[in-house]
Short mmCIF file of C-alpha atoms in Angstrom, two decimals:
data_model
loop_
_atom_site.label_atom_id
_atom_site.label_comp_id
_atom_site.label_asym_id
_atom_site.label_seq_id
_atom_site.Cartn_x
_atom_site.Cartn_y
_atom_site.Cartn_z
CA MET L 1 0.16 0.03 -0.21
CA ILE L 2 2.64 2.31 0.66
CA ASP L 3 4.10 1.85 -2.96
CA ALA L 4 0.83 3.26 -4.03
CA LEU L 5 0.79 6.27 -1.53
CA ARG L 6 4.38 7.03 -2.91
CA ALA L 7 3.06 7.02 -6.60
CA ARG L 8 0.21 9.14 -5.53
CA HIS L 9 2.77 11.63 -3.64
CA ARG L 10 4.83 11.39 -7.07
CA TRP L 11 1.60 12.61 -9.09
CA MET L 12 0.46 15.24 -6.37
CA THR L 13 3.34 16.94 -6.59
CA ALA L 14 3.04 16.80 -10.45
CA ALA L 15 0.53 18.58 -10.42
CA MET L 16 1.05 20.94 -8.05
CA GLY L 17 3.90 22.44 -10.05
CA LEU L 18 2.15 22.34 -12.87
CA ALA L 19 -0.99 24.09 -10.85
CA ALA L 20 1.37 26.47 -9.32
CA GLY L 21 3.65 27.18 -12.01
CA GLY L 22 1.35 27.62 -14.71
CA GLY L 23 -1.25 29.47 -12.47
CA LEU L 24 1.53 32.05 -11.94
CA VAL L 25 2.46 32.58 -15.20
CA ALA L 26 -0.68 32.97 -16.40
CA ALA L 27 -1.77 35.42 -13.71
CA LEU L 28 1.46 37.33 -14.98
CA ALA L 29 0.62 37.40 -18.34
CA ALA L 30 -2.91 38.55 -17.52
CA ARG L 31 -2.02 41.32 -15.17
CA PRO L 32 -3.52 44.49 -16.23
CA ALA L 33 -1.38 47.99 -17.18
CA PRO L 34 -1.18 50.18 -14.34
CA VAL L 35 -3.79 52.32 -14.23
CA THR L 36 -2.08 56.40 -14.32
CA MET L 37 -4.48 59.38 -13.89
CA SER L 38 -1.98 61.62 -16.75
CA ALA L 39 -4.11 60.14 -19.93
CA LEU L 40 -6.73 62.59 -20.63
CA PRO L 41 -7.68 63.23 -23.87
CA ASP L 42 -6.50 66.66 -25.24
CA ALA L 43 -10.33 67.52 -25.63
CA LEU L 44 -10.30 67.72 -22.23
CA LEU L 45 -7.37 69.44 -21.33
CA THR L 46 -7.11 73.51 -21.08
CA ALA L 47 -5.37 75.04 -23.79
CA PRO L 48 -2.22 76.73 -22.46
CA SER L 49 -2.56 80.26 -21.41
CA THR L 50 -1.19 82.79 -23.79
CA ALA L 51 -0.78 85.34 -20.51
CA PRO L 52 3.05 86.21 -19.42
CA ALA L 53 3.09 83.68 -15.92
CA ARG L 54 3.02 85.44 -12.79
CA LEU L 55 4.68 82.79 -10.88
CA SER L 56 7.10 79.91 -11.23
CA GLY L 57 8.97 77.09 -9.28
CA GLY L 58 9.19 73.79 -7.81
CA ASP L 59 9.22 75.21 -4.71
CA LEU L 60 6.36 76.86 -4.02
CA TRP L 61 3.95 74.33 -2.97
CA ASP L 62 4.18 73.87 0.91
CA GLY L 63 3.83 69.79 1.23
CA ALA L 64 4.66 68.57 -2.22
CA GLU L 65 7.35 69.11 -4.78
CA ILE L 66 5.43 70.25 -8.02
CA ASP L 67 6.75 72.02 -10.53
CA THR L 68 4.31 74.95 -10.90
CA THR L 69 3.13 77.78 -13.40
CA VAL L 70 0.96 80.33 -12.06
CA TYR L 71 -0.89 82.58 -14.62
CA PRO L 72 -3.78 84.89 -13.86
CA ASP L 73 -6.03 82.54 -15.75
CA GLN L 74 -4.65 78.95 -15.08
CA ILE L 75 -2.06 76.90 -13.30
CA ALA L 76 0.09 74.17 -14.29
CA LEU L 77 1.54 71.47 -12.62
CA THR L 78 4.15 69.03 -13.23
CA VAL L 79 4.44 66.55 -10.09
CA ARG L 80 7.78 65.47 -9.37
CA GLU L 81 7.88 63.33 -6.95
CA PRO L 82 4.19 60.98 -6.03
CA LEU L 83 2.17 63.03 -3.84
CA ARG L 84 1.34 59.96 -1.53
CA ALA L 85 -1.93 60.58 -1.08
CA PRO L 86 -5.11 58.66 -2.27
CA ALA L 87 -7.29 60.62 -4.44
CA PRO L 88 -5.45 63.75 -4.76
CA LEU L 89 -8.13 66.90 -5.46
CA LEU L 90 -7.07 70.49 -6.64
CA TYR L 91 -9.11 73.37 -4.79
CA TRP L 92 -8.96 77.14 -4.84
CA ALA L 93 -9.84 78.74 -1.65
CA PRO L 94 -9.81 82.47 -0.82
CA VAL L 95 -7.61 82.12 2.20
CA ARG L 96 -4.58 79.29 3.00
CA PRO L 97 -5.39 76.40 5.37
CA ALA L 98 -2.60 74.93 7.04
CA VAL L 99 -1.09 71.29 5.71
CA GLY L 100 -3.50 68.55 7.90
CA ASP L 101 -6.40 70.76 8.39
CA GLY L 102 -9.36 68.17 8.25
CA GLY L 103 -11.22 70.12 5.54
CA VAL L 104 -11.41 72.63 2.85
CA PRO L 105 -12.21 76.07 3.87
CA ALA L 106 -15.44 78.11 3.42
CA GLY L 107 -15.85 79.08 -0.14
CA ALA L 108 -13.14 76.68 -1.48
CA ARG L 109 -14.03 75.56 -5.43
CA LEU L 110 -12.93 72.47 -6.84
CA LEU L 111 -10.71 72.69 -9.72
CA GLY L 112 -9.93 68.61 -10.64
CA THR L 113 -7.53 65.81 -9.65
CA VAL L 114 -3.57 66.16 -9.45
CA GLY L 115 -2.14 63.20 -11.44
CA ASP L 116 1.04 62.03 -12.21
CA GLY L 117 3.14 62.58 -15.31
CA PRO L 118 3.23 65.62 -17.78
CA ALA L 119 1.98 69.15 -17.13
CA GLN L 120 -1.72 69.55 -16.25
CA ARG L 121 -3.41 72.80 -16.58
CA PHE L 122 -6.21 73.90 -14.58
CA ALA L 123 -8.50 77.24 -15.17
CA LEU L 124 -8.29 79.81 -12.57
CA SER L 125 -11.08 82.37 -12.23
CA SER L 126 -9.61 84.74 -9.25
CA ASP L 127 -5.25 85.43 -8.88
CA GLN L 128 -6.30 85.77 -5.31
CA GLY L 129 -6.31 83.62 -2.49
CA ALA L 130 -4.35 79.90 -2.01
CA LEU L 131 -4.37 76.46 -3.90
CA LEU L 132 -4.84 73.46 -1.94
CA ILE L 133 -4.22 69.52 -2.61
CA PHE L 134 -6.78 68.08 -0.28
CA SER L 135 -6.56 64.16 -0.14
CA LEU L 136 -9.98 62.40 -0.20
CA GLY L 137 -8.57 59.14 1.19
CA ARG L 138 -6.86 60.54 4.18
CA SER L 139 -9.23 63.15 4.36
CA LYS L 140 -6.89 66.01 5.24
CA VAL L 141 -5.14 68.87 3.28
CA VAL L 142 -1.50 68.02 2.23
CA ALA L 143 -0.05 70.47 0.27
CA THR L 144 -1.03 74.21 0.11
CA LEU L 145 0.07 77.42 -2.02
CA SER L 146 -0.44 81.04 -1.80
CA LEU L 147 -1.29 82.76 -4.72
CA GLU L 148 -0.52 86.13 -4.06
CA ALA L 149 3.11 88.20 -5.31
CA PRO L 150 5.78 87.41 -3.27
CA MET N 1 8.80 3.43 19.31
CA SER N 2 12.16 4.77 20.62
CA VAL N 3 13.27 3.63 23.87
CA GLY N 4 13.71 7.20 24.84
CA TYR N 5 9.59 7.61 24.01
CA SER N 6 7.73 9.85 26.72
CA ALA N 7 4.33 10.79 26.50
CA VAL N 8 5.35 14.58 26.13
CA GLN N 9 8.77 14.85 24.40
CA TRP N 10 9.31 18.83 24.82
CA SER N 11 12.76 17.88 24.59
CA ARG N 12 15.71 20.35 24.65
CA GLN N 13 16.22 19.94 20.97
CA LYS N 14 12.04 20.55 20.87
CA LYS N 15 12.58 24.08 23.16
CA VAL N 16 15.68 25.08 20.72
CA TYR N 17 14.15 24.19 17.85
CA ASP N 18 10.74 26.01 18.83
CA ALA N 19 12.38 29.04 20.14
CA VAL N 20 14.19 29.47 16.99
CA LEU N 21 11.42 29.00 15.19
CA TRP N 22 9.27 31.62 17.15
CA GLY N 23 12.24 33.90 17.70
CA GLY N 24 12.76 34.48 13.85
CA ILE N 25 8.95 34.75 13.62
CA VAL N 26 8.81 37.76 15.79
CA VAL N 27 12.10 39.29 14.15
CA TYR N 28 10.30 39.00 10.70
CA LEU N 29 7.09 40.53 11.76
CA GLY N 30 8.86 43.46 13.57
CA LEU N 31 11.20 44.11 10.98
CA PHE N 32 8.57 43.96 8.16
CA VAL N 33 6.26 46.34 10.36
CA GLY N 34 8.99 48.28 11.50
CA VAL N 35 10.42 48.79 7.85
CA GLY N 36 6.79 49.13 6.63
CA ALA N 37 6.05 51.77 8.79
CA ALA N 38 8.86 53.97 8.17
CA THR N 39 9.02 53.41 4.35
CA PHE N 40 5.08 53.79 3.90
CA PRO N 41 3.98 55.95 6.70
CA ASP N 42 0.26 55.44 5.07
CA VAL N 43 -0.05 52.27 5.46
CA THR N 44 -2.03 51.42 8.24
CA ILE N 45 -0.94 48.73 11.06
CA GLU N 46 -3.45 46.55 10.07
CA THR N 47 -2.70 46.73 6.47
CA LEU N 48 1.08 45.82 7.22
CA LEU N 49 0.14 42.94 9.70
CA ILE N 50 -1.61 41.59 6.82
CA ARG N 51 0.86 41.41 4.52
CA GLY N 52 3.77 40.46 7.32
CA LEU N 53 1.20 37.51 8.33
CA GLY N 54 0.62 36.34 4.95
CA THR N 55 4.43 36.29 3.67
CA ALA N 56 5.58 34.88 6.95
CA ALA N 57 3.11 32.33 6.39
CA LEU N 58 4.08 31.62 2.42
CA LEU N 59 7.71 31.99 3.16
CA LEU N 60 7.14 29.38 5.75
CA LEU N 61 5.17 27.01 3.66
CA HIS N 62 7.81 27.44 1.59
CA ILE N 63 10.74 26.23 3.73
CA ILE N 64 8.37 23.13 5.03
CA LEU N 65 7.75 21.79 1.20
CA CYS N 66 11.34 22.27 0.44
CA ILE N 67 12.09 20.23 3.64
CA GLY N 68 11.00 16.92 2.51
CA PRO N 69 12.86 16.71 -0.53
CA LEU N 70 15.74 18.28 0.79
CA ALA N 71 15.77 15.33 3.23
CA ARG N 72 15.64 12.76 0.92
CA LEU N 73 18.61 14.65 -1.51
CA ASP N 74 20.86 15.23 1.72
CA ARG N 75 21.09 13.84 5.09
CA ARG N 76 22.02 16.44 6.81
CA ALA N 77 19.00 18.12 6.29
CA LEU N 78 17.21 15.43 8.27
CA PRO N 79 17.16 17.03 11.49
CA LEU N 80 14.55 19.82 10.11
CA LEU N 81 12.67 17.49 9.49
CA TYR N 82 12.15 15.94 13.07
CA ASN N 83 9.95 18.55 14.11
CA ARG N 84 8.18 19.88 10.89
CA ARG N 85 4.71 19.64 12.60
CA HIS N 86 5.82 22.89 14.62
CA LEU N 87 6.86 24.59 11.41
CA GLY N 88 3.25 23.74 10.12
CA VAL N 89 1.24 24.32 13.30
CA SER N 90 3.41 28.01 13.28
CA MET N 91 2.74 28.76 9.79
CA PHE N 92 -0.93 27.48 9.99
CA LEU N 93 -1.07 30.25 12.99
CA LEU N 94 0.41 32.90 10.91
CA ALA N 95 -1.90 31.95 7.94
CA ALA N 96 -5.48 32.30 10.17
CA GLY N 97 -4.34 35.80 11.64
CA HIS N 98 -3.85 36.71 8.28
CA GLY N 99 -7.24 35.75 7.02
CA LEU N 100 -8.50 37.06 10.63
CA PHE N 101 -7.58 40.37 10.04
CA SER N 102 -8.50 40.37 6.08
CA LEU N 103 -12.08 39.13 7.21
CA VAL N 104 -12.55 42.01 9.45
CA GLN N 105 -10.75 44.90 7.32
CA PHE N 106 -12.07 43.78 4.08
CA HIS N 107 -15.45 41.92 5.04
CA ALA N 108 -16.36 42.84 8.77
CA LEU N 109 -18.04 46.45 8.32
CA GLY N 110 -20.70 46.05 6.07
CA ASP N 111 -24.19 44.65 6.92
CA THR N 112 -23.38 41.23 5.15
CA ASN N 113 -21.82 38.26 6.85
CA PRO N 114 -18.21 38.20 6.75
CA LEU N 115 -17.93 35.09 5.73
CA VAL N 116 -20.73 35.39 2.81
CA SER N 117 -19.02 38.58 1.88
CA LEU N 118 -15.89 36.84 1.35
CA LEU N 119 -17.52 34.51 -0.72
CA VAL N 120 -19.87 36.44 -2.75
CA SER N 121 -18.44 39.71 -2.82
CA ASN N 122 -16.86 39.17 -6.43
CA THR N 123 -18.36 36.85 -8.56
CA ARG N 124 -16.22 37.72 -11.90
CA LEU N 125 -15.09 35.31 -14.24
CA ASP N 126 -14.52 36.91 -17.35
CA ALA N 127 -10.82 37.60 -16.80
CA VAL N 128 -8.21 35.99 -15.11
CA SER N 129 -7.12 39.37 -13.44
CA GLN N 130 -10.45 39.55 -12.26
CA LEU N 131 -11.02 36.19 -10.82
CA PRO N 132 -11.79 36.32 -7.16
CA PHE N 133 -8.75 35.57 -4.96
CA GLN N 134 -10.01 35.63 -1.52
CA PRO N 135 -12.21 32.29 -1.54
CA LEU N 136 -8.54 30.52 -2.71
CA GLY N 137 -7.20 31.88 0.13
CA ALA N 138 -9.95 30.58 2.53
CA ALA N 139 -9.94 27.06 1.00
CA ALA N 140 -6.01 26.59 1.53
CA LEU N 141 -6.67 27.98 5.00
CA GLY N 142 -9.31 25.40 5.51
CA ILE N 143 -6.83 22.51 4.49
CA LEU N 144 -3.96 23.76 6.77
CA PHE N 145 -6.48 24.09 9.54
CA LEU N 146 -7.10 20.12 9.20
CA MET N 147 -3.69 19.58 9.37
CA ALA N 148 -2.62 21.71 11.93
CA ALA N 149 -5.43 20.00 13.97
CA THR N 150 -4.29 16.45 13.07
CA SER N 151 -0.77 17.30 13.40
CA HIS N 152 -0.44 14.88 16.39
CA ASP N 153 0.77 11.69 17.04
CA PHE N 154 -2.65 10.90 18.58
CA TRP N 155 -4.34 11.73 15.30
CA LEU N 156 -1.67 9.36 13.36
CA ARG N 157 -2.64 6.54 15.64
CA GLN N 158 -6.19 6.83 15.21
CA LEU N 159 -5.93 7.74 11.56
CA SER N 160 -3.02 5.22 10.53
CA ALA N 161 -0.01 6.50 8.80
CA PRO N 162 -1.22 5.76 5.60
CA THR N 163 -4.53 7.48 5.40
CA TRP N 164 -3.03 10.14 7.77
CA LYS N 165 -0.51 10.35 5.22
CA ALA N 166 -2.98 11.01 2.27
CA LEU N 167 -4.84 13.78 4.50
CA HIS N 168 -1.87 15.41 4.94
CA MET N 169 -0.81 15.39 0.89
CA LEU N 170 -3.51 17.71 0.64
CA VAL N 171 -0.98 20.23 1.43
CA TYR N 172 0.20 20.13 -2.14
CA VAL N 173 -3.40 21.47 -2.89
CA ALA N 174 -2.97 24.43 -0.34
CA TYR N 175 -0.04 25.11 -2.12
CA ALA N 176 -0.98 25.68 -5.03
CA LEU N 177 -4.58 27.60 -4.12
CA LEU N 178 -2.01 29.94 -2.20
CA ILE N 179 0.29 30.43 -5.20
CA LEU N 180 -3.25 31.40 -7.11
CA HIS N 181 -4.71 33.42 -4.20
CA VAL N 182 -0.97 35.44 -4.25
CA ALA N 183 -0.70 35.80 -8.00
CA LEU N 184 -4.52 36.58 -8.57
CA GLY N 185 -4.19 38.60 -5.67
CA THR N 186 -1.88 40.97 -4.43
CA LEU N 187 0.42 40.40 -8.03
CA GLN N 188 -2.06 42.17 -10.25
CA ALA N 189 -1.87 45.33 -8.51
CA GLU N 190 1.95 44.86 -7.99
CA THR N 191 4.26 46.70 -10.20
CA SER N 192 7.78 45.80 -8.56
CA PRO N 193 9.07 42.74 -10.03
CA LEU N 194 10.36 42.04 -6.99
CA LEU N 195 7.82 40.17 -5.43
CA ALA N 196 6.41 38.02 -8.76
CA GLY N 197 10.22 37.38 -8.80
CA MET N 198 10.34 36.01 -5.80
CA LEU N 199 7.25 34.06 -5.41
CA GLY N 200 8.47 32.33 -9.27
CA LEU N 201 11.67 31.65 -7.55
CA GLY N 202 10.20 30.06 -4.64
CA VAL N 203 7.78 27.72 -6.40
CA ALA N 204 10.82 26.99 -9.16
CA ALA N 205 12.58 25.49 -5.49
CA VAL N 206 9.52 23.52 -4.46
CA VAL N 207 8.53 22.07 -7.72
CA GLY N 208 12.25 21.41 -8.81
CA LEU N 209 13.58 19.53 -5.63
CA HIS N 210 10.31 17.75 -5.41
CA GLY N 211 11.19 16.72 -9.14
CA VAL N 212 14.46 15.52 -8.10
CA ALA N 213 13.46 13.49 -5.34
CA GLY N 214 10.90 11.69 -6.75
CA LEU N 215 13.32 11.17 -9.87
CA ARG N 216 15.14 9.40 -7.61
CA GLU N 217 12.78 7.78 -5.44
CA ARG N 218 11.22 6.14 -8.30
CA ALA N 219 14.88 4.95 -9.93
CA ALA N 220 14.90 3.15 -6.20
CA ASP N 221 11.87 1.42 -6.20
CA GLN N 222 12.10 -0.58 -9.72
CA PRO N 223 12.13 -4.03 -8.96
CA LEU N 224 14.79 -6.29 -8.65
CA ALA N 225 15.45 -8.29 -12.30
CA ALA N 226 17.01 -11.50 -10.61
CA SER N 227 15.04 -14.30 -11.21
CA PRO N 228 13.88 -16.70 -7.79
CA ALA N 229 15.62 -19.83 -7.13
CA ALA N 230 13.82 -22.78 -6.67
CA ASP N 231 12.98 -22.27 -2.89
CA GLY N 232 11.77 -18.99 -3.98
CA PHE N 233 14.51 -16.79 -2.06
CA VAL N 234 15.47 -14.16 -4.25
CA ASP N 235 19.42 -12.76 -5.08
CA VAL N 236 19.15 -9.09 -3.76
CA CYS N 237 23.07 -8.03 -2.96
CA ALA N 238 26.03 -8.71 -1.70
CA VAL N 239 26.99 -9.14 1.71
CA ASP N 240 29.86 -6.42 1.13
CA ASP N 241 27.33 -4.11 -0.28
CA ILE N 242 26.05 -3.12 2.92
CA PRO N 243 27.47 -1.28 5.21
CA GLU N 244 28.35 -2.30 8.93
CA LYS N 245 25.04 -1.38 11.13
CA ARG N 246 23.28 0.11 8.13
CA ALA N 247 20.95 -1.20 5.28
CA ARG N 248 20.19 -2.00 1.69
CA SER N 249 17.07 -0.96 0.20
CA VAL N 250 15.92 -3.57 -2.41
CA HIS N 251 12.12 -3.70 -3.69
CA LEU N 252 10.92 -6.75 -3.12
CA SER N 253 7.19 -7.99 -3.96
CA GLY N 254 5.46 -4.51 -4.57
CA GLU N 255 7.42 -2.92 -1.33
CA ARG N 256 10.80 -1.61 -0.15
CA VAL N 257 12.29 -3.72 2.26
CA ALA N 258 15.61 -2.89 4.29
CA VAL N 259 18.50 -5.35 4.22
CA TYR N 260 20.43 -5.06 7.89
CA ARG N 261 23.96 -6.30 8.32
CA TYR N 262 25.52 -5.52 12.43
CA ASP N 263 27.89 -7.46 14.42
CA GLY N 264 28.51 -10.38 11.92
CA LYS N 265 24.57 -10.66 10.86
CA VAL N 266 22.24 -9.77 8.29
CA SER N 267 18.44 -9.60 8.77
CA ALA N 268 15.52 -8.09 6.61
CA VAL N 269 12.44 -6.19 7.55
CA SER N 270 10.14 -4.13 6.05
CA GLY N 271 11.79 -0.88 4.86
CA VAL N 272 8.46 0.95 6.09
CA CYS N 273 8.51 2.66 9.73
CA ARG N 274 4.92 2.32 11.58
CA HIS N 275 4.89 5.94 12.60
CA GLN N 276 4.98 7.92 9.66
CA ASN N 277 6.21 5.47 7.14
CA GLY N 278 9.48 6.72 7.19
CA PRO N 279 12.66 4.76 5.28
CA LEU N 280 14.15 2.38 7.81
CA ALA N 281 16.74 1.08 5.24
CA GLU N 282 18.29 4.63 5.80
CA GLY N 283 18.32 4.27 9.42
CA ARG N 284 21.28 2.79 11.47
CA VAL N 285 21.64 0.42 14.14
CA ILE N 286 21.60 1.83 17.65
CA ASP N 287 21.72 -0.02 20.66
CA GLY N 288 21.14 -2.97 18.89
CA CYS N 289 17.68 -1.66 17.23
CA ILE N 290 17.03 -0.78 14.00
CA THR N 291 16.57 3.41 14.37
CA CYS N 292 14.09 5.21 12.06
CA PRO N 293 15.82 7.81 10.68
CA TRP N 294 12.66 10.08 10.73
CA HIS N 295 11.83 10.28 14.16
CA GLY N 296 13.87 7.61 15.91
CA TYR N 297 11.27 4.79 16.00
CA GLN N 298 12.94 1.73 16.86
CA TYR N 299 12.95 -2.26 15.93
CA ARG N 300 15.03 -5.45 17.20
CA PRO N 301 16.37 -6.71 13.48
CA GLU N 302 15.78 -10.10 14.43
CA THR N 303 12.08 -10.17 15.47
CA GLY N 304 10.92 -6.51 13.66
CA ALA N 305 9.36 -5.44 17.08
CA SER N 306 9.63 -2.61 19.20
CA PRO N 307 12.08 -2.72 22.54
CA PRO N 308 9.36 -3.50 25.59
CA PRO N 309 7.38 -1.33 26.94
CA PHE N 310 6.68 -0.44 23.24
CA THR N 311 4.42 -2.04 20.82
CA GLU N 312 5.16 -1.52 17.42
CA THR N 313 5.93 -4.14 14.75
CA VAL N 314 7.16 -4.35 11.23
CA PRO N 315 7.29 -7.71 8.76
CA THR N 316 9.97 -9.42 8.72
CA PHE N 317 11.53 -11.32 5.51
CA ARG N 318 13.23 -14.99 5.93
CA VAL N 319 17.34 -14.15 5.06
CA ARG N 320 20.21 -16.40 4.22
CA VAL N 321 23.72 -15.76 3.40
CA SER N 322 25.26 -17.94 0.59
CA ALA N 323 28.64 -17.18 -0.99
CA GLY N 324 28.78 -13.58 0.05
CA ARG N 325 25.29 -12.86 -1.38
CA VAL N 326 22.57 -12.23 0.43
CA TRP N 327 19.32 -14.25 -0.56
CA LEU N 328 15.70 -13.01 0.48
CA HIS N 329 12.30 -14.71 0.55
CA PRO N 330 9.93 -12.06 -1.01
CA VAL N 331 7.03 -13.44 1.08
CA PRO N 332 6.65 -11.23 4.01
CA LEU N 333 6.33 -12.70 7.48
CA PRO N 334 3.42 -11.47 9.90
CA PRO N 335 4.79 -8.03 11.75
CA GLY N 336 6.94 -9.01 14.79
CA THR N 337 7.87 -12.59 13.27
CA HIS N 338 10.76 -13.98 14.72
CA VAL N 339 13.69 -14.80 12.28
CA GLU N 340 16.94 -16.22 12.48
CA PRO N 341 19.58 -13.71 11.45
CA ALA N 342 21.82 -15.22 8.58
CA ARG N 343 25.64 -15.23 9.83
CA ALA N 344 26.96 -12.32 7.08
CA GLU N 345 30.46 -14.96 7.35
CA GLU N 346 27.99 -17.52 5.45
CA GLY N 347 29.38 -19.46 3.16
CA ALA N 348 31.56 -16.80 2.30
#
């Protein structure tokens, strides 16, 4: 009987190898491409501003490293380091909140979603106040920028 | 059974084995959670624990599955085999912790029973990358529970070694389910090749070692080509082929037979230990008893019976030595039957 058990052991290990190895290869082959937020169609993108820039630099934000150019009517962002904050949303606000605040200030307006990748442009209706990035996943302000001229 | 047997064998070796095992587990989990929290400050402690427990269990399962074939290929791995059940139960506890935390984190906050939610929350079968992976892990955990719950000599005795071994062979099903659980789960969202590469190496190691050991075992199980003599005895080997106080394994009547040479004598018993069907032909004669290399169960070579007060017995075989050759009768005698040993120099 033990001989039959040994034969069954050999068959089971062979089947295990096929199932585990084949399953792993099939699952890796079927893995979807990583989803990014930078693939907006051109039609949905804000056209580049023709006005001269008011502010420009990579260190304008408190709490994030984002190459930023502020025009009178729009803002262009290129995220250099991933924000590491789930669901980051860009708001304009009449007053500048502090990083870590648990909500957006009264009167804030949503401008869009901040993604990784090439420059994103958002329309601005005011050149006063501040911009902030609010993480919906963490429910707190993760970065702020003052629109006031330095 | 060994002459040194006691009901609860918490020997020093077992205590050291368990201390090293759990020390290693605690260090691994501490490092995983500590480094994880420092590198990814946004990840919650619950998530780090889920991942830490899961990876620790998977790593331990790979080690467990490699020990068996390693011990067949290299005797130096045998000490790891002695308390492999401790590894198995520890691995189940880690996997159960992973499953419990996952159930709470992902299924306990809704209005559906968490176990029902686990089974019905994803019913997509239209794409490989969307297949439900959590039920695969739950099924594997069920198998590991059965194995951990019966990992005691009480159950080995109740079920008999062949049934117990057949039950514990389900570990291979559990392993395949767990590889699919990881491949269809976390690997689908993982962009780094590190985890996929490590898992691929692990699968290759487990499958490769079992393949090599299996081929070697299969070659050893080829029946003898020699024809029996008129009295039914079969020429199995030369006396000089057997090292002193050790055995040669021969395949006779569909089973392995251990032919031992010791103190100028030759005896033959079944090559299958009554405890866990360990390979008696790979043991040694210690204190006048054949000693199984797996867990130290002992049998007298002339009778195949364990020394008193133990009662285990294995079949014996009639043996004779003629002109330096060992001859066996292929029909096994009832377990525990006394057979007069042949003198090693008989007819030489």
